Short mmCIF file of C-alpha atoms in Angstrom, two decimals:
data_model
loop_
_atom_site.label_atom_id
_atom_site.label_comp_id
_atom_site.label_asym_id
_atom_site.label_seq_id
_atom_site.Cartn_x
_atom_site.Cartn_y
_atom_site.Cartn_z
CA MET A 1 0.00 0.00 0.00
CA SER A 2 1.50 3.33 -1.13
CA LYS A 3 0.61 6.66 0.38
CA ILE A 4 0.60 9.93 -1.53
CA ILE A 5 -0.64 13.28 -0.25
CA PRO A 6 -1.55 16.63 -1.81
CA PHE A 7 0.53 19.61 -0.69
CA LYS A 8 0.46 23.41 -0.71
CA ALA A 9 2.81 24.05 -3.60
CA VAL A 10 4.58 27.33 -4.23
CA ARG A 11 4.94 27.95 -7.96
CA PRO A 12 5.58 30.72 -10.50
CA THR A 13 2.75 32.92 -11.69
CA SER A 14 1.44 31.85 -15.09
CA ASP A 15 2.83 34.86 -16.92
CA LYS A 16 6.39 34.19 -15.71
CA VAL A 17 6.63 30.39 -15.57
CA SER A 18 8.56 30.05 -18.84
CA LEU A 19 11.07 32.64 -17.60
CA VAL A 20 11.43 31.22 -14.10
CA THR A 21 11.89 27.49 -14.67
CA CYS A 22 15.27 26.12 -15.69
CA ARG A 23 17.15 22.90 -16.29
CA ASN A 24 19.18 21.30 -13.54
CA TYR A 25 21.96 23.68 -12.51
CA ASP A 26 24.70 21.19 -13.46
CA ASP A 27 23.41 21.01 -17.05
CA TYR A 28 24.57 24.55 -17.81
CA SER A 29 28.03 25.51 -19.00
CA SER A 30 29.70 28.51 -17.38
CA ALA A 31 28.91 30.63 -20.44
CA GLU A 32 25.23 29.62 -20.40
CA LEU A 33 24.96 30.38 -16.68
CA ALA A 34 26.49 33.80 -17.12
CA ALA A 35 24.12 34.58 -19.99
CA TRP A 36 20.96 33.46 -18.20
CA LEU A 37 21.88 35.28 -15.01
CA SER A 38 22.77 38.45 -16.88
CA PHE A 39 19.73 38.68 -19.14
CA ASN A 40 16.89 36.93 -17.27
CA PRO A 41 16.12 38.42 -13.85
CA TYR A 42 13.31 35.89 -13.33
CA SER A 43 15.40 32.73 -13.79
CA PHE A 44 15.32 30.35 -10.85
CA LEU A 45 19.08 30.07 -11.36
CA HIS A 46 19.30 33.30 -9.34
CA VAL A 47 17.76 31.40 -6.42
CA ILE A 48 19.73 28.18 -6.82
CA HIS A 49 23.08 29.94 -6.96
CA PRO A 50 22.97 33.52 -5.67
CA ALA A 51 26.14 35.56 -6.08
CA TYR A 52 27.22 33.15 -8.84
CA MET A 53 30.46 34.93 -9.70
CA HIS A 54 31.60 34.84 -6.06
CA SER A 55 30.24 31.40 -5.14
CA GLN A 56 33.67 29.82 -4.72
CA LYS A 57 34.65 32.44 -2.14
CA ILE A 58 31.81 31.94 0.34
CA THR A 59 31.09 29.17 2.83
CA LEU A 60 28.32 26.64 2.28
CA ASP A 61 26.44 28.08 5.22
CA LYS A 62 26.42 31.54 3.64
CA ARG A 63 25.51 30.10 0.25
CA PHE A 64 22.52 28.21 1.64
CA LYS A 65 21.35 31.30 3.53
CA GLY A 66 21.70 33.25 0.30
CA VAL A 67 19.47 30.73 -1.47
CA ALA A 68 16.85 31.08 1.28
CA HIS A 69 16.93 34.88 1.11
CA LYS A 70 16.73 34.98 -2.70
CA TYR A 71 13.79 32.58 -2.63
CA GLN A 72 11.97 34.88 -0.21
CA ASP A 73 12.75 37.82 -2.51
CA PHE A 74 11.08 35.95 -5.40
CA LYS A 75 7.99 35.38 -3.24
CA GLU A 76 7.85 39.00 -2.07
CA ASP A 77 8.27 40.26 -5.63
CA GLY A 78 5.22 38.26 -6.74
CA ILE A 79 7.21 35.90 -8.97
CA PHE A 80 5.96 32.95 -6.90
CA MET A 81 2.51 32.28 -5.50
CA GLU A 82 1.31 29.73 -2.93
CA GLU A 83 -1.71 27.48 -3.36
CA ASP A 84 -4.67 28.22 -1.09
CA LYS A 85 -5.08 24.52 -0.30
CA SER A 86 -3.22 21.24 -0.66
CA VAL A 87 -3.54 19.81 -4.18
CA PHE A 88 -2.06 17.27 -6.57
CA PHE A 89 -0.77 18.16 -10.03
CA LEU A 90 -0.62 16.41 -13.39
CA TYR A 91 2.46 17.40 -15.40
CA GLU A 92 3.30 16.68 -19.04
CA ILE A 93 6.65 17.14 -20.78
CA LYS A 94 6.84 16.82 -24.58
CA THR A 95 10.12 16.68 -26.48
CA LYS A 96 10.65 16.10 -30.20
CA THR A 97 10.54 12.34 -29.72
CA GLN A 98 9.06 11.65 -26.27
CA SER A 99 6.05 12.49 -24.14
CA PHE A 100 6.00 12.03 -20.36
CA THR A 101 3.01 12.54 -18.06
CA GLY A 102 3.04 12.04 -14.30
CA ILE A 103 1.55 13.10 -10.98
CA VAL A 104 3.27 15.51 -8.60
CA ALA A 105 2.56 14.58 -4.97
CA GLY A 106 4.07 14.12 -1.56
CA THR A 107 5.33 10.60 -0.86
CA SER A 108 5.80 9.07 2.57
CA ILE A 109 9.07 8.87 4.49
CA ASP A 110 7.59 5.82 6.27
CA ASP A 111 7.05 4.13 2.90
CA TYR A 112 10.67 4.90 2.04
CA LYS A 113 11.92 3.49 5.35
CA ASN A 114 9.74 0.37 5.06
CA ASN A 115 10.84 -0.39 1.47
CA VAL A 116 7.40 0.27 -0.01
CA ILE A 117 9.37 2.81 -2.04
CA LYS A 118 12.27 0.73 -3.36
CA LYS A 119 15.81 1.74 -4.33
CA HIS A 120 18.32 0.39 -6.83
CA GLU A 121 21.24 2.84 -6.49
CA ASP A 122 23.76 3.39 -3.73
CA THR A 123 24.30 6.86 -2.29
CA LEU A 124 27.37 8.80 -1.25
CA GLN A 125 27.15 9.88 2.37
CA TYR A 126 28.74 13.28 1.81
CA ARG A 127 26.19 14.11 -0.93
CA VAL A 128 23.29 12.98 1.25
CA GLU A 129 24.53 15.14 4.13
CA TYR A 130 25.19 18.08 1.79
CA PHE A 131 21.64 18.08 0.45
CA LYS A 132 20.20 17.47 3.92
CA ASP A 133 21.99 20.62 5.11
CA TYR A 134 20.69 22.45 2.04
CA LEU A 135 17.10 21.45 2.86
CA HIS A 136 17.54 22.40 6.50
CA GLN A 137 19.00 25.83 5.75
CA THR A 138 16.81 26.83 2.80
CA GLY A 139 13.54 25.30 3.99
CA PHE A 140 12.39 24.14 0.56
CA ASN A 141 12.92 21.62 -2.23
CA THR A 142 12.18 22.06 -5.92
CA GLU A 143 13.61 18.80 -7.28
CA PRO A 144 11.12 15.94 -6.93
CA VAL A 145 12.20 12.32 -6.79
CA LEU A 146 11.23 10.47 -9.98
CA ILE A 147 9.20 7.41 -8.95
CA THR A 148 7.60 4.76 -11.15
CA TYR A 149 4.43 2.77 -10.59
CA PRO A 150 3.13 -0.26 -12.57
CA ASP A 151 1.10 0.63 -15.65
CA ASN A 152 -2.50 1.00 -14.57
CA GLU A 153 -5.37 1.24 -17.05
CA THR A 154 -7.65 3.07 -14.60
CA LEU A 155 -5.04 5.75 -13.96
CA SER A 156 -4.14 5.96 -17.66
CA ASP A 157 -7.78 6.58 -18.61
CA TRP A 158 -8.13 9.23 -15.93
CA ILE A 159 -4.93 10.97 -17.08
CA PHE A 160 -6.11 10.90 -20.70
CA LYS A 161 -9.41 12.58 -19.75
CA LYS A 162 -7.78 15.07 -17.39
CA LYS A 163 -5.45 16.27 -20.14
CA LYS A 164 -8.46 17.35 -22.19
CA SER A 165 -9.23 20.05 -19.60
CA GLN A 166 -7.63 23.51 -19.52
CA PRO A 167 -4.09 23.43 -18.06
CA ILE A 168 -2.92 26.09 -15.64
CA TYR A 169 0.45 26.20 -17.44
CA ASN A 170 1.11 25.76 -21.15
CA PHE A 171 4.58 26.93 -22.17
CA SER A 172 7.65 26.06 -24.22
CA THR A 173 11.33 26.27 -23.35
CA THR A 174 14.48 27.13 -25.27
CA ASN A 175 15.47 23.46 -25.51
CA LYS A 176 12.27 22.94 -27.56
CA GLU A 177 10.22 21.18 -24.91
CA LYS A 178 6.53 21.82 -24.30
CA HIS A 179 5.24 21.77 -20.72
CA GLN A 180 1.68 21.59 -19.44
CA LEU A 181 0.41 21.46 -15.85
CA TRP A 182 -3.06 20.66 -14.52
CA LYS A 183 -4.22 21.19 -10.95
CA ILE A 184 -6.14 18.40 -9.18
CA GLU A 185 -7.98 20.30 -6.48
CA THR A 186 -11.48 18.97 -5.82
CA ASP A 187 -11.90 16.89 -2.68
CA GLU A 188 -13.41 14.08 -4.76
CA GLU A 189 -10.50 13.89 -7.21
CA ILE A 190 -7.90 14.13 -4.43
CA ALA A 191 -9.52 11.31 -2.45
CA TRP A 192 -9.95 9.16 -5.56
CA LEU A 193 -6.31 9.58 -6.66
CA ALA A 194 -4.95 8.84 -3.19
CA LYS A 195 -7.13 5.70 -3.13
CA GLN A 196 -5.67 4.50 -6.45
CA PHE A 197 -2.17 4.60 -5.00
CA GLU A 198 -3.25 2.87 -1.80
CA GLU A 199 -3.93 -0.15 -4.03
CA ILE A 200 -0.38 -0.11 -5.45
CA PRO A 201 1.80 -2.29 -3.19
CA GLU A 202 5.23 -0.95 -4.25
CA LEU A 203 6.80 2.05 -5.90
CA TYR A 204 10.30 2.27 -7.40
CA ILE A 205 12.73 5.17 -7.40
CA ALA A 206 13.94 5.78 -10.94
CA ASP A 207 15.98 8.93 -10.26
CA GLY A 208 16.67 10.88 -7.07
CA HIS A 209 18.19 8.42 -4.61
CA HIS A 210 20.28 11.12 -2.91
CA ARG A 211 17.29 13.45 -2.60
CA SER A 212 15.12 10.80 -0.95
CA ALA A 213 17.95 9.74 1.38
CA SER A 214 18.50 13.39 2.35
CA ALA A 215 14.79 13.79 3.12
CA GLU A 216 14.98 10.73 5.37
CA MET A 217 18.04 12.08 7.19
CA LEU A 218 16.38 15.47 7.72
CA TYR A 219 13.27 13.70 9.06
CA ASP A 220 15.39 11.67 11.50
CA GLU A 221 17.08 14.83 12.80
CA ASP A 222 14.18 17.29 12.89
CA SER A 223 10.90 15.34 13.08
CA HIS A 224 10.72 16.00 16.83
CA LEU A 225 10.04 19.65 15.98
CA GLY A 226 6.54 18.69 14.83
CA ASN A 227 6.81 19.85 11.20
CA GLU A 228 4.37 17.59 9.31
CA ASN A 229 5.94 18.46 5.96
CA LEU A 230 9.07 16.53 6.96
CA ASN A 231 7.01 13.31 6.90
CA TYR A 232 6.88 13.47 3.10
CA PHE A 233 9.04 14.42 0.14
CA MET A 234 7.95 15.75 -3.24
CA SER A 235 7.84 13.16 -6.02
CA PHE A 236 6.99 12.96 -9.70
CA LEU A 237 5.12 9.66 -10.13
CA ILE A 238 5.07 8.18 -13.60
CA ALA A 239 3.97 4.87 -15.15
CA GLU A 240 6.78 2.40 -15.87
CA SER A 241 6.18 2.43 -19.63
CA GLN A 242 6.63 6.23 -19.68
CA VAL A 243 10.17 6.19 -18.32
CA LYS A 244 13.01 6.48 -20.82
CA ILE A 245 16.22 4.75 -19.73
CA TYR A 246 19.53 5.53 -21.39
CA GLU A 247 22.90 3.98 -20.65
CA PHE A 248 25.97 5.81 -19.39
CA ASN A 249 28.94 5.10 -21.66
CA ARG A 250 32.49 5.03 -20.34
CA ILE A 251 35.70 6.69 -21.53
CA ILE A 252 39.09 5.76 -20.04
CA ARG A 253 42.27 7.82 -20.09
CA ASP A 254 44.77 4.95 -20.61
CA LEU A 255 45.10 1.19 -21.13
CA ASN A 256 46.83 0.62 -17.79
CA GLY A 257 50.14 -0.20 -19.45
CA TYR A 258 48.75 -2.56 -22.13
CA SER A 259 49.57 -2.19 -25.79
CA LYS A 260 46.58 -2.18 -28.12
CA GLU A 261 47.40 -5.72 -29.29
CA ASP A 262 47.81 -7.11 -25.77
CA PHE A 263 44.61 -5.42 -24.63
CA LEU A 264 42.61 -6.93 -27.52
CA GLU A 265 44.08 -10.34 -26.75
CA LYS A 266 43.03 -10.05 -23.10
CA LEU A 267 39.53 -8.98 -24.14
CA SER A 268 39.22 -12.02 -26.40
CA GLU A 269 39.20 -14.26 -23.33
CA HIS A 270 35.66 -13.09 -22.51
CA PHE A 271 34.43 -11.47 -25.73
CA ILE A 272 34.09 -12.28 -29.41
CA ILE A 273 35.62 -9.21 -31.07
CA LYS A 274 34.62 -7.87 -34.49
CA ASP A 275 36.43 -4.92 -36.00
CA LYS A 276 33.81 -2.44 -37.33
CA GLU A 277 36.50 0.00 -38.52
CA GLN A 278 34.88 3.42 -39.07
CA GLU A 279 31.26 2.31 -38.57
CA LEU A 280 29.67 4.19 -35.66
CA TRP A 281 28.60 0.92 -34.08
CA LYS A 282 26.66 0.65 -30.84
CA PRO A 283 25.24 -2.40 -29.02
CA GLN A 284 21.98 -3.77 -30.37
CA SER A 285 21.02 -5.98 -27.43
CA LYS A 286 22.00 -7.10 -23.95
CA PHE A 287 25.45 -8.74 -23.53
CA GLU A 288 26.83 -6.67 -26.42
CA PHE A 289 29.35 -3.85 -25.98
CA GLY A 290 30.83 -1.26 -28.29
CA MET A 291 34.43 -0.09 -28.07
CA TYR A 292 36.35 2.71 -29.75
CA LEU A 293 40.14 2.30 -29.71
CA ASP A 294 42.94 3.71 -31.86
CA GLY A 295 40.66 5.04 -34.60
CA SER A 296 38.44 1.97 -34.94
CA PHE A 297 35.11 0.80 -33.56
CA TYR A 298 34.77 -2.76 -32.27
CA ALA A 299 31.78 -4.92 -31.45
CA LEU A 300 32.31 -7.02 -28.31
CA PHE A 301 29.97 -9.98 -27.83
CA TYR A 302 30.12 -11.45 -24.35
CA LYS A 303 30.81 -15.19 -24.33
CA ILE A 304 27.89 -16.73 -22.47
CA ASN A 305 28.00 -20.42 -21.58
CA ASP A 306 24.79 -22.44 -21.31
CA ASN A 307 24.46 -22.06 -17.55
CA PHE A 308 25.56 -18.43 -17.25
CA LYS A 309 22.13 -16.82 -16.86
CA ASN A 310 20.88 -19.41 -14.39
CA GLN A 311 24.00 -19.64 -12.23
CA ASN A 312 24.61 -15.92 -11.89
CA SER A 313 22.66 -13.31 -9.97
CA ILE A 314 20.65 -10.45 -11.41
CA LEU A 315 23.56 -8.14 -10.65
CA THR A 316 26.28 -10.19 -12.36
CA ASN A 317 24.04 -10.46 -15.45
CA LEU A 318 23.89 -6.67 -15.67
CA ASP A 319 25.92 -5.30 -18.58
CA ALA A 320 27.48 -2.49 -16.52
CA GLN A 321 28.59 -5.06 -13.93
CA ILE A 322 29.99 -7.40 -16.62
CA LEU A 323 32.07 -4.56 -18.06
CA TYR A 324 33.40 -3.76 -14.60
CA ASP A 325 34.09 -7.39 -13.63
CA LYS A 326 35.75 -8.43 -16.88
CA VAL A 327 37.39 -5.24 -18.19
CA LEU A 328 37.47 -2.12 -16.05
CA GLN A 329 38.66 -3.67 -12.80
CA PRO A 330 40.91 -6.61 -13.81
CA LEU A 331 42.43 -5.14 -16.99
CA LEU A 332 42.30 -1.36 -16.60
CA GLY A 333 42.78 -1.31 -12.82
CA ILE A 334 39.74 0.85 -12.08
CA GLU A 335 38.48 -0.09 -8.63
CA ASP A 336 36.33 2.89 -7.67
CA LEU A 337 33.87 3.78 -10.42
CA ARG A 338 32.76 6.93 -8.61
CA ASN A 339 36.07 8.53 -7.76
CA ASP A 340 38.77 7.21 -10.11
CA GLU A 341 39.91 10.18 -12.21
CA ARG A 342 40.86 7.89 -15.11
CA ILE A 343 37.20 7.23 -16.00
CA GLU A 344 34.45 9.58 -17.14
CA TYR A 345 30.85 9.02 -18.24
CA ILE A 346 28.86 10.13 -21.28
CA PRO A 347 25.03 9.90 -21.19
CA GLY A 348 23.72 7.52 -23.83
CA LYS A 349 21.43 10.13 -25.34
CA GLN A 350 24.55 11.84 -26.70
CA SER A 351 25.89 10.62 -30.03
CA ILE A 352 28.69 8.04 -29.90
CA ALA A 353 30.54 10.43 -32.21
CA THR A 354 31.19 12.38 -28.98
CA ILE A 355 33.19 9.40 -27.68
CA LYS A 356 35.12 9.19 -30.93
CA GLU A 357 35.99 12.88 -30.77
CA LEU A 358 37.17 12.70 -27.13
CA VAL A 359 39.38 9.68 -27.82
CA ASP A 360 40.74 11.13 -31.08
CA GLU A 361 41.71 14.33 -29.25
CA GLY A 362 44.09 12.24 -27.14
CA GLU A 363 42.90 12.89 -23.60
CA PHE A 364 41.25 9.45 -23.51
CA GLU A 365 42.55 6.16 -24.85
CA VAL A 366 39.43 4.01 -25.15
CA GLY A 367 35.65 4.32 -25.00
CA PHE A 368 33.01 1.69 -24.20
CA MET A 369 29.35 1.80 -25.24
CA LEU A 370 26.69 -0.18 -23.37
CA TYR A 371 23.17 -1.31 -24.14
CA PRO A 372 20.65 0.45 -21.86
CA SER A 373 19.05 -1.41 -18.97
CA ASP A 374 15.28 -1.73 -18.87
CA ILE A 375 12.78 -1.18 -16.10
CA SER A 376 12.47 -4.91 -15.37
CA GLU A 377 16.19 -5.06 -14.48
CA ILE A 378 15.88 -2.03 -12.22
CA LYS A 379 12.86 -3.52 -10.44
CA ALA A 380 14.50 -6.94 -10.07
CA LEU A 381 17.55 -5.35 -8.46
CA ALA A 382 15.41 -3.28 -6.10
CA ASP A 383 13.25 -6.29 -5.18
CA ASN A 384 16.37 -8.22 -4.20
CA ASN A 385 18.02 -5.32 -2.34
CA LEU A 386 20.81 -5.16 -4.91
CA ILE A 387 22.60 -2.02 -6.03
CA MET A 388 23.53 -1.08 -9.59
CA PRO A 389 27.11 0.01 -10.34
CA PRO A 390 27.49 3.81 -10.32
CA LYS A 391 26.46 5.61 -13.50
CA SER A 392 24.51 2.69 -14.93
CA THR A 393 21.46 4.62 -16.06
CA TYR A 394 20.53 8.08 -17.31
CA ILE A 395 16.79 8.40 -16.86
CA GLU A 396 14.22 10.80 -18.29
CA PRO A 397 12.03 12.78 -17.79
CA LYS A 398 13.91 15.55 -16.04
CA PHE A 399 11.78 17.94 -13.97
CA ARG A 400 12.20 21.71 -14.44
CA SER A 401 13.76 23.45 -11.43
CA GLY A 402 11.52 26.18 -10.06
CA LEU A 403 8.33 24.75 -11.53
CA MET A 404 7.13 23.50 -8.15
CA VAL A 405 8.40 24.19 -4.64
CA TYR A 406 7.77 21.95 -1.63
CA GLU A 407 8.31 24.00 1.52
CA LEU A 408 9.54 22.33 4.70
#
């Protein structure tokens, strides 16, 4: 049984929403940040990172207080408004090739603690503590956790009908996405929607493991203060079939002392290797890997014996784990996938020509392309309390910062 609640959202006024909302802060280059902050006084980037040009010279405590003050300025200036009552929202994102629709709601810390909301990624303690301190100091969150639920015909029909009504937001962004938002505010609709989720036994985190862990840590530290909002965290709930999962590809700075010939020979112990020369080849199915080395693309087909799938666990059957177990760790000497400076990651939605360019420029020696995981693998790992290797998945949709604020 899953529990969701409506909440009193703070959000931009309709006339300014397209100016306020922004991509995740880390998605912007320095030049883009400077441009947006210089020419758009309404951008939520002003809130996320006040005093941008001097941010490296101030303490975290001062930075977080600056965020809180700038957020209050936006409210006082009438850029943000607060709902009169607690509501749910229906939110749609349309790109050139994809359409995502989900429900924005509060999800339960108790469900998270009791594994009703399941996880598949590990977290870094320092990042969890960093974001917990951010929440504590600023008093708000604008980045919901992306959570999936099993496809449900009743909910799908309701969403289809709801989207025929007039949205409260209908705007486009400079990255050519269209965004629409509907408010679910009648007592009947709120009760009905909450009831639908009560009948769903389990939910799965797709993206936002650090955010949910930070919300739990803040609850553990401050729940004695009696703030009911700490019992929940904002989530974007979306049907499993709506989620788009990309791989993270890997680029490595050196061959750990191997010559090209010796490295290929070592790889042949576990892979059938086909030289694709200049063909921009990428894996077509599970247990296939692409490689770019010394000006050529290679197809690597993992050698699977008859009993491999049955004798190995869900985790060891995962392509990202196979690459680590057979190549990255034993051959290239990469132990720590999160912190080793010899490895970097490229989201699978970027062209593999990007990998070719980075290797050809000489800073990296070899690149590996993976086949993306699917939702069934993610769920199987979560159901068995297993953790994916770092940077295994890049998941969409991505929520716009500043579109919705959950105050603590």
